[in-house]
Every structure is written in structure tokens, then in C-alpha cells.
Coordinates of N, CA and C in Angstrom, one line a residue:
M1396 N -198.3 26.7 -64.6 CA -198.0 26.4 -66.0 C -198.5 27.5 -66.9
K1397 N -199.6 28.1 -66.6 CA -200.2 29.2 -67.4 C -199.2 30.4 -67.5
I1398 N -198.6 30.7 -66.3 CA -197.7 31.8 -66.2 C -196.5 31.5 -67.1
L1399 N -196.0 30.3 -67.0 CA -194.8 29.9 -67.8 C -195.1 30.0 -69.3
L1400 N -196.3 29.5 -69.6 CA -196.7 29.6 -71.0 C -196.8 31.1 -71.5
A1401 N -197.4 31.9 -70.6 CA -197.5 33.3 -71.0 C -196.1 34.0 -71.1
I1402 N -195.2 33.7 -70.3 CA -193.8 34.2 -70.4 C -193.2 33.8 -71.7
L1403 N -193.3 32.5 -72.0 CA -192.7 32.0 -73.2 C -193.3 32.6 -74.5
L1404 N -194.6 32.7 -74.5 CA -195.3 33.3 -75.6 C -195.0 34.8 -75.7
G1405 N -194.9 35.5 -74.6 CA -194.6 36.9 -74.6 C -193.1 37.1 -75.1
G1406 N -192.2 36.2 -74.6 CA -190.8 36.3 -75.1 C -190.7 36.1 -76.6
F1407 N -191.5 35.1 -77.1 CA -191.5 34.8 -78.5 C -192.0 36.0 -79.3
F1408 N -193.1 36.6 -78.8 CA -193.7 37.7 -79.5 C -192.8 38.9 -79.5
G1409 N -192.1 39.1 -78.4 CA -191.1 40.2 -78.3 C -189.9 40.0 -79.3
F1410 N -189.5 38.7 -79.3 CA -188.4 38.4 -80.3 C -188.9 38.6 -81.7
A1411 N -190.1 38.2 -82.0 CA -190.6 38.4 -83.4 C -190.7 39.9 -83.7
L1412 N -191.2 40.7 -82.8 CA -191.3 42.1 -83.0 C -189.9 42.7 -83.3
A1413 N -188.9 42.4 -82.5 CA -187.6 42.9 -82.7 C -187.0 42.4 -84.0
Y1414 N -187.2 41.1 -84.3 CA -186.7 40.5 -85.6 C -187.2 41.2 -86.8
V1415 N -188.5 41.6 -86.9 CA -189.0 42.2 -88.1 C -188.8 43.8 -88.0
G1416 N -188.3 44.3 -86.9 CA -188.0 45.7 -86.9 C -189.1 46.5 -86.3
A1417 N -190.1 45.9 -85.7 CA -191.3 46.6 -85.2 C -191.0 47.3 -83.9
T1418 N -189.9 47.0 -83.2 CA -189.5 47.8 -82.0 C -188.7 49.0 -82.3
G1419 N -188.3 49.2 -83.5 CA -187.5 50.4 -83.9 C -188.4 51.5 -84.2
F1420 N -188.2 52.6 -83.5 CA -189.1 53.8 -83.7 C -189.0 54.3 -85.1
K1421 N -187.7 54.3 -85.7 CA -187.5 54.8 -87.0 C -188.3 54.0 -88.1
N1422 N -188.3 52.7 -87.9 CA -189.0 51.8 -88.8 C -190.5 52.1 -88.8
I1423 N -191.1 52.3 -87.6 CA -192.5 52.6 -87.5 C -192.8 54.0 -88.1
L1424 N -192.0 55.0 -87.9 CA -192.2 56.3 -88.5 C -192.1 56.2 -90.0
K1425 N -191.1 55.5 -90.5 CA -191.0 55.3 -92.0 C -192.3 54.7 -92.5
M1426 N -192.8 53.7 -91.8 CA -194.1 53.1 -92.3 C -195.2 54.1 -92.3
L1427 N -195.3 54.9 -91.2 CA -196.4 55.9 -91.1 C -196.2 57.0 -92.2
R1428 N -195.0 57.3 -92.5 CA -194.7 58.3 -93.6 C -194.8 57.8 -95.0
L1429 N -195.1 56.5 -95.1 CA -195.2 55.7 -96.4 C -193.9 55.7 -97.1
E1430 N -192.8 55.8 -96.4 CA -191.4 55.7 -97.0 C -190.9 54.2 -97.1
D1431 N -191.3 53.4 -96.2 CA -191.0 52.0 -96.2 C -192.1 51.2 -95.6
L1432 N -192.8 50.4 -96.5 CA -194.0 49.7 -96.1 C -193.7 48.2 -95.7
S1433 N -192.5 47.9 -95.5 CA -192.1 46.5 -95.1 C -192.9 46.1 -93.9
L1434 N -192.9 46.9 -92.9 CA -193.5 46.6 -91.6 C -195.0 46.6 -91.8
A1435 N -195.6 47.5 -92.6 CA -197.0 47.4 -92.9 C -197.4 46.1 -93.6
K1436 N -196.6 45.7 -94.5 CA -196.8 44.4 -95.2 C -196.8 43.2 -94.2
I1437 N -195.9 43.3 -93.2 CA -195.8 42.2 -92.2 C -197.1 42.2 -91.4
I1438 N -197.5 43.4 -90.9 CA -198.7 43.5 -90.1 C -199.9 43.1 -90.8
L1439 N -200.1 43.5 -92.0 CA -201.2 43.1 -92.8 C -201.3 41.6 -93.1
F1440 N -200.1 41.0 -93.4 CA -200.1 39.6 -93.5 C -200.4 38.9 -92.2
A1441 N -199.9 39.4 -91.1 CA -200.1 38.7 -89.8 C -201.6 38.8 -89.4
I1442 N -202.3 39.9 -89.7 CA -203.7 40.0 -89.5 C -204.5 39.0 -90.3
G1443 N -204.1 39.0 -91.6 CA -204.7 38.0 -92.5 C -204.5 36.6 -92.1
F1444 N -203.3 36.2 -91.8 CA -202.9 34.9 -91.4 C -203.7 34.4 -90.1
S1445 N -203.7 35.3 -89.1 CA -204.4 35.0 -87.9 C -205.9 34.9 -88.1
S1446 N -206.5 35.7 -89.0 CA -207.9 35.6 -89.4 C -208.2 34.2 -90.0
V1447 N -207.3 33.8 -90.9 CA -207.5 32.5 -91.5 C -207.4 31.4 -90.5
L1448 N -206.4 31.5 -89.6 CA -206.3 30.4 -88.6 C -207.5 30.4 -87.6
L1449 N -208.0 31.6 -87.2 CA -209.1 31.7 -86.4 C -210.4 31.1 -87.0
S1450 N -210.6 31.4 -88.3 CA -211.7 30.9 -89.0 C -211.7 29.4 -89.2
I1451 N -210.5 28.9 -89.6 CA -210.4 27.4 -89.8 C -210.5 26.7 -88.5
S1452 N -209.8 27.2 -87.4 CA -209.9 26.5 -86.2 C -211.3 26.5 -85.6
S1453 N -212.1 27.6 -85.8 CA -213.4 27.7 -85.3 C -214.4 26.8 -86.2
L1454 N -214.2 26.7 -87.5 CA -215.0 25.9 -88.3 C -214.9 24.4 -87.9
F1455 N -213.7 24.0 -87.5 CA -213.4 22.6 -87.1 C -213.6 22.4 -85.6
G1456 N -214.1 23.4 -84.9 CA -214.3 23.2 -83.5 C -213.1 23.2 -82.6
I1457 N -212.0 23.6 -83.1 CA -210.7 23.6 -82.3 C -210.7 24.8 -81.3
F1458 N -211.2 25.9 -81.8 CA -211.2 27.1 -81.0 C -212.6 27.4 -80.5
D1459 N -212.8 27.7 -79.2 CA -214.1 28.0 -78.6 C -214.3 29.5 -78.7
T1460 N -215.3 30.0 -79.4 CA -215.5 31.4 -79.6 C -215.9 32.2 -78.3
S1461 N -216.2 31.4 -77.2 CA -216.6 32.1 -76.0 C -215.4 32.8 -75.4
H1462 N -214.2 32.5 -75.9 CA -213.0 33.2 -75.4 C -212.8 34.6 -76.0
L1463 N -213.6 34.9 -77.0 CA -213.5 36.2 -77.6 C -214.2 37.2 -76.8
S1464 N -213.5 38.4 -76.7 CA -214.1 39.5 -75.9 C -214.3 40.7 -76.9
V1465 N -215.5 41.1 -77.0 CA -215.9 42.2 -77.9 C -216.2 43.4 -77.1
K1466 N -215.6 44.6 -77.3 CA -215.9 45.8 -76.6 C -217.0 46.6 -77.3
T1467 N -217.7 47.4 -76.5 CA -218.8 48.3 -77.0 C -218.3 49.3 -77.9
M1468 N -219.0 49.5 -79.0 CA -218.6 50.6 -80.0 C -219.5 51.8 -79.7
N1469 N -218.8 52.9 -79.4 CA -219.5 54.2 -79.2 C -218.6 55.4 -79.5
L1470 N -219.1 56.6 -79.4 CA -218.4 57.8 -79.7 C -217.1 57.9 -78.9
G1471 N -217.2 57.5 -77.6 CA -216.0 57.6 -76.8 C -214.9 56.7 -77.3
G1472 N -215.3 55.5 -77.8 CA -214.3 54.6 -78.3 C -213.7 55.1 -79.6
I1473 N -214.5 55.8 -80.4 CA -214.0 56.3 -81.7 C -213.0 57.5 -81.4
I1474 N -213.4 58.3 -80.5 CA -212.5 59.5 -80.1 C -211.2 58.9 -79.5
G1475 N -211.3 57.9 -78.6 CA -210.1 57.3 -78.0 C -209.2 56.7 -79.0
G1476 N -209.8 56.0 -80.1 CA -209.0 55.4 -81.1 C -208.3 56.5 -81.9
L1477 N -208.9 57.6 -82.2 CA -208.3 58.7 -82.9 C -207.1 59.3 -82.1
L1478 N -207.3 59.5 -80.8 CA -206.3 60.0 -79.9 C -205.1 59.0 -79.9
F1479 N -205.4 57.7 -79.8 CA -204.4 56.7 -79.8 C -203.6 56.7 -81.1
G1480 N -204.3 56.9 -82.3 CA -203.6 57.0 -83.5 C -202.7 58.2 -83.6
V1481 N -203.1 59.3 -83.1 CA -202.3 60.5 -83.1 C -201.0 60.3 -82.3
A1482 N -201.2 59.8 -81.1 CA -200.1 59.5 -80.2 C -199.1 58.4 -80.8
F1483 N -199.7 57.4 -81.5 CA -198.9 56.4 -82.1 C -198.0 57.1 -83.2
G1484 N -198.6 58.0 -84.0 CA -197.8 58.7 -85.0 C -196.8 59.6 -84.4
A1485 N -197.1 60.3 -83.3 CA -196.2 61.3 -82.7 C -195.0 60.6 -82.1
V1486 N -195.3 59.5 -81.4 CA -194.2 58.8 -80.6 C -193.5 57.7 -81.5
G1487 N -194.2 57.1 -82.4 CA -193.6 56.1 -83.2 C -193.7 54.7 -82.5
T1488 N -194.6 54.5 -81.6 CA -194.7 53.2 -81.0 C -196.1 53.0 -80.5
C1489 N -196.5 51.8 -80.3 CA -197.7 51.4 -79.6 C -197.4 50.6 -78.4
P1490 N -198.4 50.2 -77.6 CA -198.1 49.5 -76.3 C -197.2 48.2 -76.5
G1491 N -197.6 47.4 -77.5 CA -196.8 46.1 -77.7 C -195.4 46.4 -78.2
T1492 N -195.2 47.2 -79.1 CA -193.8 47.5 -79.6 C -193.0 48.3 -78.6
C1493 N -193.7 49.1 -77.8 CA -193.1 49.8 -76.7 C -192.4 48.9 -75.7
I1494 N -193.2 47.9 -75.2 CA -192.6 47.0 -74.3 C -191.5 46.2 -74.9
G1495 N -191.6 45.8 -76.2 CA -190.5 45.2 -76.9 C -189.3 46.0 -77.0
A1496 N -189.5 47.3 -77.2 CA -188.4 48.2 -77.3 C -187.6 48.4 -76.1
V1497 N -188.2 48.2 -74.9 CA -187.5 48.3 -73.6 C -186.4 47.2 -73.6
G1498 N -186.8 46.0 -74.1 CA -185.8 44.9 -74.1 C -184.9 44.8 -75.3
S1499 N -185.0 45.8 -76.2 CA -184.2 45.6 -77.4 C -183.3 46.9 -77.7
N1500 N -183.9 48.0 -77.9 CA -183.0 49.1 -78.4 C -183.4 50.5 -78.0
G1501 N -184.6 50.8 -77.5 CA -185.0 52.1 -77.3 C -185.6 52.4 -76.0
V1502 N -184.8 52.2 -74.9 CA -185.3 52.2 -73.6 C -185.8 53.5 -73.2
K1503 N -185.1 54.6 -73.4 CA -185.6 55.9 -73.0 C -186.9 56.3 -73.6
R1504 N -187.0 56.2 -74.9 CA -188.2 56.5 -75.6 C -189.4 55.6 -75.2
A1505 N -189.1 54.3 -75.0 CA -190.1 53.3 -74.6 C -190.6 53.7 -73.2
V1506 N -189.7 54.0 -72.3 CA -190.2 54.3 -70.9 C -191.0 55.6 -70.9
A1507 N -190.6 56.6 -71.7 CA -191.4 57.8 -71.9 C -192.8 57.5 -72.4
A1508 N -192.9 56.6 -73.4 CA -194.2 56.3 -74.0 C -195.0 55.5 -73.0
I1509 N -194.4 54.6 -72.2 CA -195.1 53.9 -71.2 C -195.7 54.8 -70.1
L1510 N -194.8 55.8 -69.7 CA -195.3 56.7 -68.7 C -196.4 57.6 -69.2
G1511 N -196.3 58.0 -70.5 CA -197.3 58.8 -71.2 C -198.6 58.0 -71.2
G1512 N -198.6 56.7 -71.5 CA -199.8 55.9 -71.5 C -200.4 55.8 -70.2
L1513 N -199.6 55.6 -69.1 CA -200.1 55.5 -67.8 C -200.8 56.9 -67.4
V1514 N -200.1 58.0 -67.7 CA -200.7 59.3 -67.4 C -202.1 59.4 -68.1
G1515 N -202.1 59.0 -69.4 CA -203.3 59.1 -70.2 C -204.4 58.2 -69.6
A1516 N -204.1 57.0 -69.1 CA -205.0 56.1 -68.5 C -205.6 56.7 -67.2
F1517 N -204.7 57.3 -66.4 CA -205.1 58.0 -65.2 C -206.0 59.1 -65.5
A1518 N -205.7 60.0 -66.5 CA -206.5 61.1 -66.8 C -207.9 60.7 -67.3
F1519 N -207.9 59.6 -68.1 CA -209.2 59.1 -68.5 C -210.0 58.6 -67.4
S1520 N -209.4 57.8 -66.5 CA -210.2 57.2 -65.4 C -210.7 58.3 -64.4
M1521 N -209.9 59.4 -64.3 CA -210.4 60.5 -63.5 C -211.5 61.4 -64.1
S1522 N -211.5 61.4 -65.5 CA -212.5 62.2 -66.2 C -213.7 61.3 -66.7
Y1523 N -213.7 60.0 -66.5 CA -214.7 59.2 -67.0 C -216.1 59.6 -66.6
G1524 N -216.3 59.9 -65.4 CA -217.6 60.3 -64.9 C -218.1 61.6 -65.6
Y1525 N -217.2 62.5 -65.8 CA -217.6 63.7 -66.5 C -218.0 63.5 -67.9
F1526 N -217.2 62.7 -68.7 CA -217.5 62.4 -70.1 C -218.8 61.5 -70.2
K1527 N -219.0 60.6 -69.2 CA -220.2 59.8 -69.2 C -221.4 60.7 -69.0
G1528 N -221.3 61.7 -68.1 CA -222.4 62.6 -67.9 C -222.7 63.5 -69.1
L1529 N -221.7 63.7 -69.9 CA -222.0 64.5 -71.2 C -222.7 63.6 -72.2
G1530 N -222.7 62.3 -72.0 CA -223.3 61.4 -72.9 C -222.4 60.9 -74.0
L1531 N -221.1 61.1 -73.8 CA -220.1 60.7 -74.8 C -220.1 59.2 -75.1
F1532 N -220.4 58.4 -74.1 CA -220.4 56.9 -74.3 C -221.8 56.4 -74.7
A1533 N -222.8 57.2 -74.6 CA -224.2 56.8 -75.1 C -224.4 57.2 -76.6
A1534 N -223.6 58.2 -77.0 CA -223.7 58.7 -78.4 C -223.1 57.7 -79.3
L1535 N -223.8 57.4 -80.4 CA -223.3 56.4 -81.4 C -223.1 55.0 -80.8
N1536 N -223.9 54.7 -79.8 CA -223.7 53.4 -79.1 C -224.2 52.3 -80.0
M1537 N -223.4 51.5 -80.5 CA -223.8 50.4 -81.4 C -223.7 49.1 -80.7
G1538 N -223.4 49.1 -79.4 CA -223.3 47.9 -78.6 C -222.0 47.1 -79.0
K1539 N -222.0 45.8 -78.6 CA -220.9 44.9 -78.9 C -221.2 44.3 -80.3
L1540 N -220.5 45.0 -81.3 CA -220.8 44.7 -82.7 C -219.6 44.1 -83.3
T1541 N -219.7 43.0 -84.1 CA -218.6 42.4 -84.9 C -218.9 42.6 -86.4
L1542 N -217.8 42.4 -87.2 CA -218.0 42.5 -88.6 C -218.7 41.3 -89.2
F1543 N -218.3 40.1 -88.7 CA -218.9 38.8 -89.1 C -219.6 38.1 -88.0
N1544 N -220.6 37.4 -88.2 CA -221.3 36.7 -87.1 C -220.6 35.4 -86.7
I1545 N -219.6 35.7 -85.8 CA -218.7 34.6 -85.4 C -219.2 34.0 -84.1
S1546 N -220.2 34.6 -83.5 CA -220.7 34.2 -82.2 C -222.2 34.6 -82.1
D1547 N -223.0 33.7 -81.4 CA -224.4 34.1 -81.2 C -224.6 35.2 -80.2
K1548 N -223.5 35.5 -79.4 CA -223.7 36.5 -78.4 C -223.7 37.9 -78.9
Y1549 N -223.1 38.1 -80.1 CA -222.9 39.5 -80.6 C -223.6 39.7 -82.0
P1550 N -224.2 40.8 -82.2 CA -224.7 41.1 -83.6 C -223.6 41.4 -84.5
S1551 N -223.8 41.3 -85.8 CA -222.7 41.5 -86.8 C -223.2 42.4 -87.9
V1552 N -222.2 43.0 -88.6 CA -222.5 43.9 -89.8 C -222.8 43.0 -91.0
F1553 N -222.0 41.9 -91.2 CA -222.2 41.0 -92.3 C -222.6 39.7 -91.8
N1554 N -223.6 39.1 -92.4 CA -224.1 37.8 -92.0 C -223.4 36.6 -92.8
V1555 N -222.1 36.5 -92.7 CA -221.4 35.5 -93.5 C -220.5 34.6 -92.6
G1556 N -220.4 34.9 -91.3 CA -219.7 34.0 -90.4 C -218.2 33.9 -90.7
F1557 N -217.7 32.7 -90.3 CA -216.3 32.4 -90.4 C -215.8 32.3 -91.9
V1558 N -216.7 32.0 -92.8 CA -216.3 32.0 -94.2 C -215.9 33.4 -94.6
G1559 N -216.7 34.4 -94.2 CA -216.3 35.8 -94.5 C -215.0 36.2 -93.9
L1560 N -214.7 35.7 -92.6 CA -213.5 36.0 -92.0 C -212.3 35.3 -92.7
L1561 N -212.6 34.1 -93.2 CA -211.6 33.4 -94.0 C -211.3 34.1 -95.3
I1562 N -212.3 34.6 -96.0 CA -212.1 35.3 -97.3 C -211.3 36.6 -97.0
V1563 N -211.7 37.4 -96.0 CA -211.0 38.6 -95.7 C -209.6 38.4 -95.3
G1564 N -209.3 37.3 -94.5 CA -207.9 36.9 -94.2 C -207.1 36.7 -95.4
I1565 N -207.6 35.9 -96.4 CA -206.9 35.6 -97.6 C -206.7 36.9 -98.4
L1566 N -207.7 37.8 -98.4 CA -207.5 39.1 -99.1 C -206.4 39.9 -98.5
F1567 N -206.4 39.9 -97.2 CA -205.3 40.7 -96.5 C -204.0 40.1 -96.8
M1568 N -203.8 38.8 -96.8 CA -202.5 38.2 -97.1 C -202.1 38.6 -98.6
G1569 N -203.1 38.5 -99.5 CA -202.9 38.9 -100.9 C -202.5 40.3 -101.0
A1570 N -203.2 41.2 -100.3 CA -202.8 42.6 -100.3 C -201.4 42.9 -99.8
A1571 N -201.0 42.2 -98.7 CA -199.7 42.3 -98.2 C -198.6 41.9 -99.2
Y1572 N -199.0 40.9 -100.0 CA -198.0 40.4 -101.1 C -197.9 41.4 -102.2
I1573 N -199.0 42.1 -102.6 CA -198.9 43.0 -103.8 C -198.6 44.4 -103.4
L1574 N -198.7 44.8 -102.1 CA -198.4 46.1 -101.7 C -197.0 46.5 -102.0
P1575 N -196.7 47.7 -102.6 CA -195.3 48.0 -102.9 C -194.5 48.3 -101.6
K1576 N -193.2 48.2 -101.7 CA -192.3 48.4 -100.6 C -192.4 49.8 -100.1
R1577 N -192.6 50.7 -101.1 CA -192.6 52.2 -100.7 C -193.6 52.9 -101.6
I1578 N -194.2 53.9 -101.1 CA -195.1 54.8 -101.8 C -194.4 56.1 -102.1
L1579 N -193.9 56.7 -101.0 CA -193.2 58.0 -101.1 C -191.7 57.7 -100.9
K1580 N -190.9 58.6 -101.5 CA -189.4 58.5 -101.4 C -189.0 59.1 -100.1
D1581 N -187.8 58.7 -99.6 CA -187.2 59.3 -98.4 C -187.1 60.8 -98.5

């Protein structure tokens, strides 16, 4: 039953990505070039909406926060995030939209991006010991840190809990609403 549910939810997610244009490489590149912010507005609203749902469901005990997984924040993660951002801008896709593009419109580019991701993951796994020996993962090690104290297991930057998450979610949805459709012209 869990596998069937995962397939259904994955199919729905892929359909939603294709429907809003998130699987189109040109749409993503236009967003990154600030030529068309429609996709950015959708992403910002979705983050805000899911934050509101998470905070409300947690406040009422519907969602168990033990299901949340927080990764360690360190210099290696920061560098990895920067590399991911550069690759995202160069290719015009991320892992989620890339898989969606295989099923919709950009098979060649999506397969190339998937293979590039696999090569990158292999290179990282082969060099992990070397970078760990250099102290890359011990530098700026902040541990498993969250913005808001949504669980007793993890320390937080702000001590406002789910109410803070709710406020930020509402602010994100408001920002998505007032954000202009474009900043730069084509």
C-alpha cells in the first residue's frame, strides 16, 4: 500500500511540476535570469503554504515531528549547496524537475543532468575521506540546527516554535502575491 501511495503521490507531483512549467528548462532559466518570475512565485507560495500546513497540523497534533530529518550544517554542506546552485543555473534543472522532464518534454537534457548528478555523487563519495581529513566537515559545524524550535531534538536559531513557522509561511505567501511577474526584460 505504501508503494502504491508513493507512486500516486509521485505521479501527482510530476503532473503538478509539468502543469506549472517547472519541467521546462527554458522556464527555469527565465526565472533564474529574472525575466519571468511566475515559477518563482509558485515556488515561494508552495513553500509558504506547506509551512502553514506543517505548523497548523503540528499545533493540533496531526503531524508527528519525529518524522522530520534535519541534516548537519557545516562548511561542506555550504560548499555543496553552492555547487548545486551553480549546476542548477548552468543546466536549468534540479533533481525533482529533472525526473519530471524525463516524463514530459526534455528527455535528452534530463538524462544528461541525471548522469551528471550520479557522476557528482560518485566523485563526492570517492573523495569524502580526503575532504573529511582536511576538516571540511568539522569547520563551521553547527550541528543539526533549525530556524524555529519545532522539535526538542534539535536546537534552533529563533525560539518561537510553530507560530514562527506559521508567520513565515504567511509572509512567503504574501511575498509570492506581491512579487512582480518580471524584473528584467527579455
